[in-house]
Coordinates of C-alpha atoms in Angstrom, one line a residue:
M1 CA -171.3 -73.5 102.9
V2 CA -168.3 -74.9 104.7
G3 CA -165.4 -76.1 102.5
T4 CA -162.9 -78.8 103.3
V5 CA -161.2 -78.0 106.6
V6 CA -157.5 -77.2 106.3
R7 CA -155.1 -77.5 109.2
W8 CA -152.1 -75.3 108.7
P9 CA -148.9 -77.1 109.7
R10 CA -146.1 -75.5 111.7
V11 CA -143.9 -75.7 108.6
L12 CA -145.7 -75.4 105.2
T13 CA -144.3 -76.9 102.0
P14 CA -145.5 -76.3 98.5
A15 CA -146.5 -80.0 98.2
H16 CA -148.7 -79.7 101.3
L17 CA -150.5 -76.6 100.0
A18 CA -150.9 -78.1 96.5
G19 CA -152.6 -81.1 98.1
A20 CA -154.9 -78.9 100.2
I21 CA -155.9 -76.9 97.1
R22 CA -156.7 -80.1 95.1
R23 CA -159.0 -81.2 97.9
Q24 CA -161.2 -78.1 97.7
K25 CA -164.5 -78.4 95.9
N26 CA -164.9 -74.6 95.4
P27 CA -162.3 -72.8 93.3
V28 CA -162.9 -69.6 95.3
E29 CA -161.9 -71.4 98.5
A30 CA -158.8 -72.9 96.7
A31 CA -157.8 -69.4 95.6
Q32 CA -158.3 -68.2 99.2
L33 CA -155.9 -70.8 100.5
Y34 CA -153.4 -69.7 97.9
A35 CA -153.7 -66.1 99.0
D36 CA -153.6 -67.0 102.8
A37 CA -150.4 -69.1 102.7
P38 CA -147.9 -66.2 102.2
R39 CA -149.6 -64.2 104.9
R40 CA -149.3 -67.0 107.5
Y41 CA -145.7 -67.8 106.9
P42 CA -142.6 -65.5 106.4
P43 CA -141.1 -65.4 102.9
S44 CA -137.9 -67.0 104.3
S45 CA -139.8 -70.2 105.0
Y46 CA -142.4 -70.5 102.3
R47 CA -142.8 -69.4 98.6
H48 CA -145.3 -70.6 96.0
N49 CA -143.8 -72.8 93.3
D50 CA -145.1 -74.0 90.0
A51 CA -146.6 -77.2 91.5
V52 CA -148.9 -74.9 93.6
H53 CA -149.7 -72.7 90.6
S54 CA -150.6 -75.8 88.5
S55 CA -152.9 -77.2 91.3
L56 CA -154.7 -73.9 91.7
L57 CA -155.3 -73.5 87.9
A58 CA -156.5 -77.1 87.6
A59 CA -158.9 -76.5 90.5
A60 CA -160.2 -73.4 88.8
A61 CA -160.4 -75.0 85.3
A62 CA -164.2 -74.7 84.9
S63 CA -164.5 -71.5 87.0
P64 CA -165.0 -67.9 85.9
I65 CA -162.1 -66.9 88.1
L66 CA -159.6 -68.7 85.9
P67 CA -158.6 -65.6 83.8
S68 CA -158.0 -63.4 86.8
L69 CA -155.8 -66.1 88.4
L70 CA -153.8 -66.5 85.2
R71 CA -153.2 -62.7 85.0
R72 CA -152.0 -62.9 88.7
I73 CA -149.8 -65.9 88.4
L74 CA -148.1 -65.7 84.9
P75 CA -146.1 -62.5 85.3
S76 CA -144.0 -64.0 88.1
S77 CA -143.8 -67.6 87.0
P78 CA -140.8 -68.9 85.0
A79 CA -143.0 -71.8 83.8
A80 CA -145.7 -69.5 82.5
D81 CA -145.8 -71.1 79.1
S82 CA -146.7 -74.6 80.3
L83 CA -149.2 -73.2 82.8
L84 CA -151.0 -71.1 80.2
A85 CA -150.9 -74.0 77.7
A86 CA -152.7 -76.3 80.1
S87 CA -155.3 -73.6 80.9
I88 CA -156.1 -72.4 77.4
P89 CA -158.6 -75.2 76.6
N90 CA -160.7 -74.0 79.6
L91 CA -160.8 -70.3 78.4
S92 CA -162.9 -68.5 76.0
P93 CA -161.1 -67.6 72.7
V94 CA -161.3 -63.9 73.5
A95 CA -159.9 -64.3 77.0
A96 CA -157.2 -66.7 75.8
I97 CA -155.9 -64.3 73.1
S98 CA -155.9 -61.4 75.5
I99 CA -154.0 -63.3 78.2
F100 CA -151.5 -64.7 75.8
R101 CA -150.7 -61.4 74.2
S102 CA -150.3 -59.6 77.5
S103 CA -148.2 -62.4 79.1
V104 CA -145.7 -62.5 76.3
H105 CA -144.5 -59.0 77.2
S106 CA -144.9 -59.2 81.0
S107 CA -143.6 -62.6 82.0
P108 CA -140.0 -63.7 82.5
C109 CA -140.6 -66.9 80.6
P110 CA -138.4 -66.9 77.5
S111 CA -140.4 -69.2 75.3
W112 CA -144.2 -69.3 74.5
S113 CA -144.3 -72.1 71.9
L114 CA -146.5 -74.4 73.9
S115 CA -149.2 -71.9 74.7
F116 CA -149.0 -70.6 71.1
S117 CA -149.8 -74.1 69.8
A118 CA -152.6 -74.5 72.3
L119 CA -154.1 -71.2 71.4
L120 CA -154.0 -71.9 67.7
R121 CA -155.7 -75.3 68.4
L122 CA -158.4 -73.5 70.4
L123 CA -159.1 -71.0 67.7
V124 CA -159.3 -73.6 64.9
S125 CA -161.6 -75.8 67.0
H126 CA -164.0 -72.9 67.4
G127 CA -163.8 -72.1 63.7
L128 CA -162.1 -68.8 64.3
L129 CA -159.8 -69.1 61.3
P130 CA -159.3 -65.3 60.7
E131 CA -158.2 -64.9 64.3
A132 CA -155.9 -67.9 64.0
A133 CA -154.4 -66.5 60.8
R134 CA -153.9 -63.1 62.4
L135 CA -152.2 -64.7 65.4
F136 CA -149.9 -66.7 63.1
A137 CA -149.0 -63.6 61.2
D138 CA -148.2 -61.6 64.3
F139 CA -146.0 -64.2 66.0
A140 CA -144.4 -66.2 63.1
G141 CA -140.7 -65.5 63.1
R142 CA -140.6 -63.9 66.6
P143 CA -138.0 -65.3 69.0
E144 CA -140.6 -66.0 71.7
V145 CA -142.4 -68.6 69.5
S146 CA -140.7 -71.5 67.7
L147 CA -143.0 -72.7 64.9
V148 CA -143.3 -76.4 64.4
S149 CA -144.9 -78.4 61.5
G150 CA -147.8 -79.3 63.8
D151 CA -148.9 -75.7 64.1
L152 CA -149.3 -75.3 60.3
T153 CA -150.8 -78.8 60.0
L154 CA -153.4 -77.7 62.5
L155 CA -154.1 -74.6 60.4
I156 CA -154.3 -76.7 57.2
S157 CA -156.8 -79.1 58.8
G158 CA -158.9 -76.1 59.9
L159 CA -159.0 -74.5 56.5
C160 CA -159.9 -77.9 54.9
G161 CA -162.7 -78.3 57.5
V162 CA -164.4 -75.1 56.4
G163 CA -164.1 -75.9 52.7
R164 CA -161.1 -73.7 51.9
P165 CA -158.5 -76.2 50.6
D166 CA -157.2 -73.5 48.2
L167 CA -155.9 -71.5 51.2
A168 CA -154.7 -74.7 52.8
L169 CA -152.7 -75.4 49.7
Q170 CA -151.0 -72.0 50.0
V171 CA -150.0 -72.8 53.6
L172 CA -148.6 -76.1 52.5
D173 CA -146.6 -74.5 49.7
E174 CA -145.3 -71.9 52.2
M175 CA -143.9 -74.5 54.7
P176 CA -140.6 -75.1 52.9
N177 CA -139.9 -71.4 53.0
L178 CA -140.2 -71.5 56.8
C179 CA -137.7 -74.5 56.8
L180 CA -140.6 -76.8 57.9
T181 CA -141.4 -80.2 56.4
P182 CA -145.1 -81.0 55.9
E183 CA -146.4 -83.8 58.1
R184 CA -148.4 -86.8 56.9
D185 CA -151.5 -85.4 58.7
A186 CA -151.3 -82.3 56.5
Y187 CA -151.5 -84.4 53.4
R188 CA -154.2 -86.6 54.8
A189 CA -156.3 -83.4 55.4
I190 CA -155.7 -81.6 52.2
V191 CA -156.0 -84.3 49.5
P192 CA -159.6 -85.4 50.4
A193 CA -160.6 -81.8 50.7
L194 CA -159.2 -80.9 47.3
C195 CA -161.1 -83.9 45.8
D196 CA -164.3 -82.7 47.5
V197 CA -164.2 -79.4 45.7
G198 CA -163.1 -80.8 42.3
M199 CA -159.5 -79.7 42.4
L200 CA -158.3 -83.1 41.1
D201 CA -155.1 -81.9 39.3
E202 CA -154.0 -80.1 42.4
A203 CA -154.8 -83.1 44.6
T204 CA -152.8 -85.3 42.2
H205 CA -149.8 -83.0 42.4
V206 CA -150.0 -83.0 46.2
L207 CA -150.2 -86.8 46.3
Y208 CA -147.1 -87.1 44.2
S209 CA -145.4 -84.6 46.5
M210 CA -146.5 -86.7 49.4
L211 CA -144.9 -89.8 47.9
W212 CA -141.7 -88.0 47.3
R213 CA -141.4 -86.3 50.7
V214 CA -142.8 -88.5 53.4
S215 CA -143.7 -91.9 51.8
Q216 CA -140.4 -92.8 50.1
R217 CA -140.4 -95.9 52.2
G218 CA -144.1 -96.1 52.3
C219 CA -146.8 -95.9 55.0
D220 CA -149.7 -98.3 55.0
A221 CA -151.9 -95.8 56.9
D222 CA -151.8 -93.5 53.9
V223 CA -154.1 -95.8 51.9
V224 CA -157.1 -93.6 52.8
V225 CA -155.4 -90.6 51.1
Y226 CA -154.7 -92.7 48.0
R227 CA -158.2 -94.0 48.0
A228 CA -159.8 -90.6 48.2
L229 CA -158.0 -89.4 45.1
L230 CA -158.5 -92.6 43.1
V231 CA -162.2 -92.7 43.8
A232 CA -162.6 -89.0 42.9
L233 CA -160.8 -89.5 39.6
C234 CA -163.0 -92.4 38.7
A235 CA -166.1 -90.5 39.7
A236 CA -165.0 -87.6 37.4
G237 CA -164.6 -90.1 34.4
R238 CA -160.8 -90.0 34.6
G239 CA -160.3 -93.7 35.0
E240 CA -157.1 -93.8 32.9
Q241 CA -155.4 -91.2 35.1
A242 CA -156.6 -93.1 38.2
E243 CA -154.8 -96.2 36.8
M244 CA -151.6 -94.2 36.4
V245 CA -151.9 -92.9 40.0
L246 CA -152.6 -96.3 41.4
D247 CA -149.6 -97.8 39.6
K248 CA -147.3 -95.2 41.1
V249 CA -148.9 -95.7 44.6
L250 CA -148.3 -99.4 44.4
R251 CA -144.7 -98.9 43.3
K252 CA -143.7 -96.1 45.6
G253 CA -146.4 -95.3 48.1
L254 CA -146.6 -98.6 50.0
R255 CA -143.9 -100.3 51.9
S256 CA -143.6 -103.6 50.1
P257 CA -141.3 -106.4 49.1
G258 CA -140.0 -106.4 45.6
S259 CA -142.6 -108.9 44.4
R260 CA -145.3 -106.3 45.0
R261 CA -143.9 -104.1 42.3
S262 CA -145.2 -106.6 39.7
L263 CA -148.8 -106.3 40.8
R264 CA -151.2 -105.7 38.0
V265 CA -153.1 -102.5 38.1
P266 CA -156.9 -103.0 37.6
M267 CA -158.5 -101.5 34.5
L268 CA -160.5 -98.8 36.3
A269 CA -161.5 -96.9 33.2
V270 CA -163.9 -99.6 32.0
L271 CA -165.5 -100.2 35.4
S272 CA -168.6 -98.6 37.0
L273 CA -168.0 -96.3 39.9
E274 CA -169.0 -99.0 42.5
D275 CA -166.9 -101.7 40.9
A276 CA -164.0 -99.2 40.7
R277 CA -164.3 -98.5 44.4
E278 CA -164.2 -102.2 45.2
A279 CA -161.2 -102.8 42.8
I280 CA -159.3 -99.9 44.5
D281 CA -160.1 -101.2 48.0
Q282 CA -158.8 -104.6 46.9
A283 CA -155.7 -103.2 45.3
L284 CA -154.7 -101.0 48.2
A285 CA -155.6 -103.1 51.3
V286 CA -155.7 -106.7 50.1
R287 CA -153.1 -106.9 47.4
G288 CA -151.1 -103.7 48.0
G289 CA -150.8 -103.1 51.8
R290 CA -151.0 -106.5 53.4
T291 CA -150.5 -105.1 56.8
V292 CA -152.8 -104.6 59.8
V293 CA -152.4 -100.8 59.5
S294 CA -153.6 -100.7 55.9
F295 CA -156.6 -102.9 56.7
E296 CA -157.3 -100.7 59.7
S297 CA -157.3 -97.5 57.8
M298 CA -159.5 -98.8 55.0
V299 CA -162.0 -100.3 57.4
H300 CA -162.3 -97.1 59.4
D301 CA -162.8 -95.2 56.1
L302 CA -165.5 -97.5 54.9
Y303 CA -167.4 -97.4 58.2
D304 CA -167.3 -93.6 58.1
E305 CA -169.0 -93.8 54.7
G306 CA -171.6 -96.2 56.0
R307 CA -170.4 -99.0 53.6
F308 CA -170.9 -101.9 56.0
D309 CA -170.8 -104.7 53.4
Q310 CA -167.5 -103.6 52.0
A311 CA -166.0 -103.2 55.4
D312 CA -167.2 -106.6 56.5
K313 CA -165.7 -108.1 53.3
L314 CA -162.3 -106.5 54.3
F315 CA -162.6 -108.2 57.7
E316 CA -162.9 -111.5 55.8
D317 CA -160.0 -110.7 53.5
M318 CA -157.9 -109.8 56.6
A319 CA -158.6 -113.1 58.2
K320 CA -157.6 -114.9 55.0
K321 CA -154.3 -113.1 55.0
G322 CA -153.7 -114.3 58.6
F323 CA -154.2 -110.9 60.3
K324 CA -156.2 -110.4 63.4
P325 CA -158.7 -107.4 63.7
T326 CA -157.8 -104.7 66.2
L327 CA -160.0 -103.2 68.8
C328 CA -160.1 -99.8 67.1
M329 CA -161.6 -101.5 64.0
Y330 CA -164.5 -102.8 66.1
E331 CA -164.8 -99.4 67.8
S332 CA -165.2 -97.8 64.3
K333 CA -167.9 -100.4 63.6
I334 CA -169.7 -99.7 66.9
A335 CA -169.6 -95.9 66.2
A336 CA -170.9 -96.4 62.7
L337 CA -173.8 -98.7 63.8
C338 CA -174.7 -96.2 66.5
R339 CA -174.9 -93.4 63.9
E340 CA -177.3 -95.5 61.9
G341 CA -179.4 -96.3 65.0
N342 CA -178.7 -100.0 64.7
M343 CA -178.2 -100.6 68.4
D344 CA -178.8 -104.4 68.3
D345 CA -175.9 -104.9 66.0
A346 CA -173.7 -102.5 68.0
V347 CA -174.4 -104.5 71.1
R348 CA -173.7 -107.7 69.3
V349 CA -170.3 -106.4 68.3
L350 CA -169.4 -105.8 72.0
E351 CA -171.1 -108.9 73.4
E352 CA -170.1 -111.5 70.7
E353 CA -167.5 -110.3 68.2
L354 CA -165.0 -108.9 70.7
P355 CA -164.8 -112.0 72.9
K356 CA -164.7 -114.2 69.7
N357 CA -161.5 -112.4 68.7
D358 CA -160.0 -112.4 72.2
L359 CA -160.4 -108.6 72.6
V360 CA -161.3 -106.8 75.8
P361 CA -163.4 -103.6 75.6
T362 CA -162.0 -100.4 77.0
V363 CA -163.5 -97.3 78.5
T364 CA -163.7 -95.8 75.0
T365 CA -165.5 -98.9 73.7
Y366 CA -168.1 -98.7 76.4
N367 CA -168.5 -94.9 76.0
L368 CA -169.2 -95.3 72.3
L369 CA -171.9 -97.8 72.9
M370 CA -173.5 -96.0 75.9
M371 CA -173.6 -92.8 73.9
G372 CA -175.5 -94.6 71.1
L373 CA -177.9 -96.2 73.5
C374 CA -178.6 -92.8 75.3
N375 CA -179.2 -91.1 71.9
M376 CA -181.7 -93.8 71.1
M377 CA -183.5 -93.3 74.5
Q378 CA -182.1 -96.5 76.0
S379 CA -180.3 -95.1 78.9
M380 CA -181.3 -97.8 81.4
K381 CA -179.7 -100.3 79.1
A382 CA -176.6 -98.1 79.0
L383 CA -176.6 -98.1 82.7
E384 CA -176.1 -101.9 82.7
Y385 CA -172.8 -101.4 80.9
L386 CA -171.6 -99.1 83.7
K387 CA -172.2 -102.0 86.1
R388 CA -170.3 -104.3 83.7
M389 CA -167.4 -101.8 83.7
D390 CA -167.3 -101.9 87.5
R391 CA -166.8 -105.7 87.3
Q392 CA -164.1 -105.5 84.7
L393 CA -160.6 -105.3 86.1
G394 CA -158.8 -102.1 85.0
C395 CA -161.8 -100.5 83.3
V396 CA -162.5 -97.4 85.4
A397 CA -165.3 -95.1 84.4
Q398 CA -164.2 -91.5 83.7
K399 CA -166.0 -88.2 83.7
D400 CA -167.1 -88.6 80.1
T401 CA -168.8 -91.9 81.0
F402 CA -170.8 -90.4 83.9
S403 CA -171.7 -87.3 81.8
I404 CA -173.1 -89.5 79.0
L405 CA -175.3 -91.4 81.5
V406 CA -176.4 -88.3 83.4
N407 CA -177.5 -86.5 80.1
G408 CA -179.1 -89.6 78.8
L409 CA -181.1 -90.3 82.0
C410 CA -182.2 -86.7 82.2
S411 CA -183.4 -86.7 78.6
E412 CA -185.7 -89.7 79.6
R413 CA -186.8 -87.9 82.8
R414 CA -185.2 -90.5 85.0
F415 CA -183.9 -87.9 87.4
V416 CA -183.5 -90.2 90.4
E417 CA -181.2 -92.5 88.5
A418 CA -179.3 -89.5 87.1
S419 CA -178.9 -88.2 90.7
R420 CA -177.3 -91.5 91.8
I421 CA -174.9 -91.5 88.8
M422 CA -173.9 -87.9 89.6
E423 CA -173.3 -88.8 93.2
R424 CA -170.8 -91.4 92.0
M425 CA -169.3 -88.8 89.8
V426 CA -168.7 -86.4 92.7
K427 CA -167.3 -89.1 94.9
G428 CA -164.9 -90.0 92.2
H429 CA -163.6 -86.4 92.3
H430 CA -165.1 -85.6 88.8
R431 CA -166.6 -82.2 88.5
P432 CA -170.1 -82.0 86.9
D433 CA -170.7 -79.0 84.7
R434 CA -173.4 -76.4 85.3
N435 CA -175.9 -78.0 82.9
A436 CA -175.7 -81.4 84.7
F437 CA -176.4 -79.7 88.1
S438 CA -179.2 -77.7 86.7
N439 CA -181.0 -80.6 84.9
V440 CA -180.8 -82.8 87.9
I441 CA -182.1 -80.1 90.3
E442 CA -185.0 -79.1 88.0
G443 CA -185.8 -82.8 87.4
L444 CA -185.9 -83.6 91.1
C445 CA -188.1 -80.6 91.7
S446 CA -190.5 -81.7 89.1
S447 CA -190.6 -85.2 90.7
G448 CA -191.4 -83.8 94.1
R449 CA -188.0 -84.7 95.6
T450 CA -187.4 -81.2 97.2
Y451 CA -184.9 -82.4 99.8
D452 CA -182.7 -84.1 97.2
A453 CA -182.9 -81.0 95.0
L454 CA -181.7 -78.8 97.9
L455 CA -178.8 -81.1 98.6
W456 CA -177.7 -80.8 95.0
L457 CA -178.1 -77.1 95.1
E458 CA -175.8 -77.0 98.1
E459 CA -173.3 -79.3 96.2
M460 CA -173.5 -77.0 93.2
I461 CA -172.6 -74.0 95.2
D462 CA -169.8 -75.9 97.0
H463 CA -168.3 -76.5 93.5
G464 CA -168.4 -72.7 92.8
E465 CA -171.2 -72.9 90.3
T466 CA -173.9 -70.2 90.3
P467 CA -177.5 -71.5 89.7
D468 CA -179.3 -69.8 86.9
I469 CA -182.8 -68.4 87.0
R470 CA -184.4 -71.7 85.9
V471 CA -183.0 -73.5 88.9
W472 CA -184.2 -70.9 91.4
S473 CA -187.7 -70.8 89.7
S474 CA -188.0 -74.6 90.0
L475 CA -187.0 -74.5 93.7
V476 CA -189.3 -71.6 94.5
S477 CA -192.2 -73.3 92.7
V478 CA -191.9 -76.6 94.5
V479 CA -191.5 -75.0 97.9
C480 CA -194.5 -72.8 97.4
M481 CA -196.6 -75.7 96.4
S482 CA -195.6 -77.9 99.3

């Protein structure tokens, strides 16, 4: 297949080569341009710079040649840290660890903090916590890596995500010894996790520490943390302790005028669990927080739990206080309704409730609704919202939007429509993944559209993707039958 034609100028600049690399569909051809340039021009007139390196690595982001390119580029680049950090999300964990460890010793780059954080995030996202802990132990305290609170917060969140808040608590306790201050996100991860495993005394201690260290002036977004502990205490029959905690939260944990310090704490010990939940919600968001942020955090929490009636009641309380709902609150509602399979109400939110509150949907809003529609086998209805996005000024469909529609259409065996969407995707310089190519080609073969399938096979190869055995079998079968 013939790639994009490149006309070599008399004098080559790095910006010219970087642009030519970005225009290549096939990463192998982009790498060939990178290799050809130094041979065509003398070293006195042209040398690669980090803009060229960045363009090449971006072009090879989804290609198997990315690890070999990194091993070739990083040893000679003074910006190796930022280049590797940008490429780590596209690597497998094993390759990322290997390249990071070898590059630290071979590259002239003095600092590797960015790539260390990116690698730690990759390992935690894949659930490889032993490897993340080993990486942390090997590089903590070394001059090449400057630890920041965000690195440990990431580790704490990962440990909480796999049900080990006891280990996360040890990491939290170790942070002051490393001269690091815990972030709010660390507390927001560990307190609910401790409550889930019944470590209520430890959760209470952490919450008091949170009030002392990071909430001395209050943060209304922290109401979800307070709520998690208070509900857990009430569920465990420790209503009196919950009253004490709520009293301290209202006095110290929420940014408030002096009049709020006189708020009366509800008698949680004598209430049922459901009534206690409602009383806590009212105390924190309605009477305690009284800010958009506190309502936003509570509504998001309630929709995550599927408690639609309570969330809708908070919307009403918010209106009574003179606050206007935000777009992210309605996005939480759409996501929750889609999880429940209630697509009619989810559509009504976008069609009626957003315009009523003078809010304009964004790409994220449309993606949430289209994902829900595709999951409920209503991809043609989701396709109508792509047309609506096209008509909306400033709302440009991204790769995620097209990928949602292609997968949804293929799942309903609407391969011709999926082919049209993927054509728009390619024209918009978005790179489909191998599964999208394979599903469309196999589907077109099963529909008898051999010519279209062969065109997509050519496009797939132009993008540097190798068809698997299923694609070749489909093509051979349809050709032999014709």
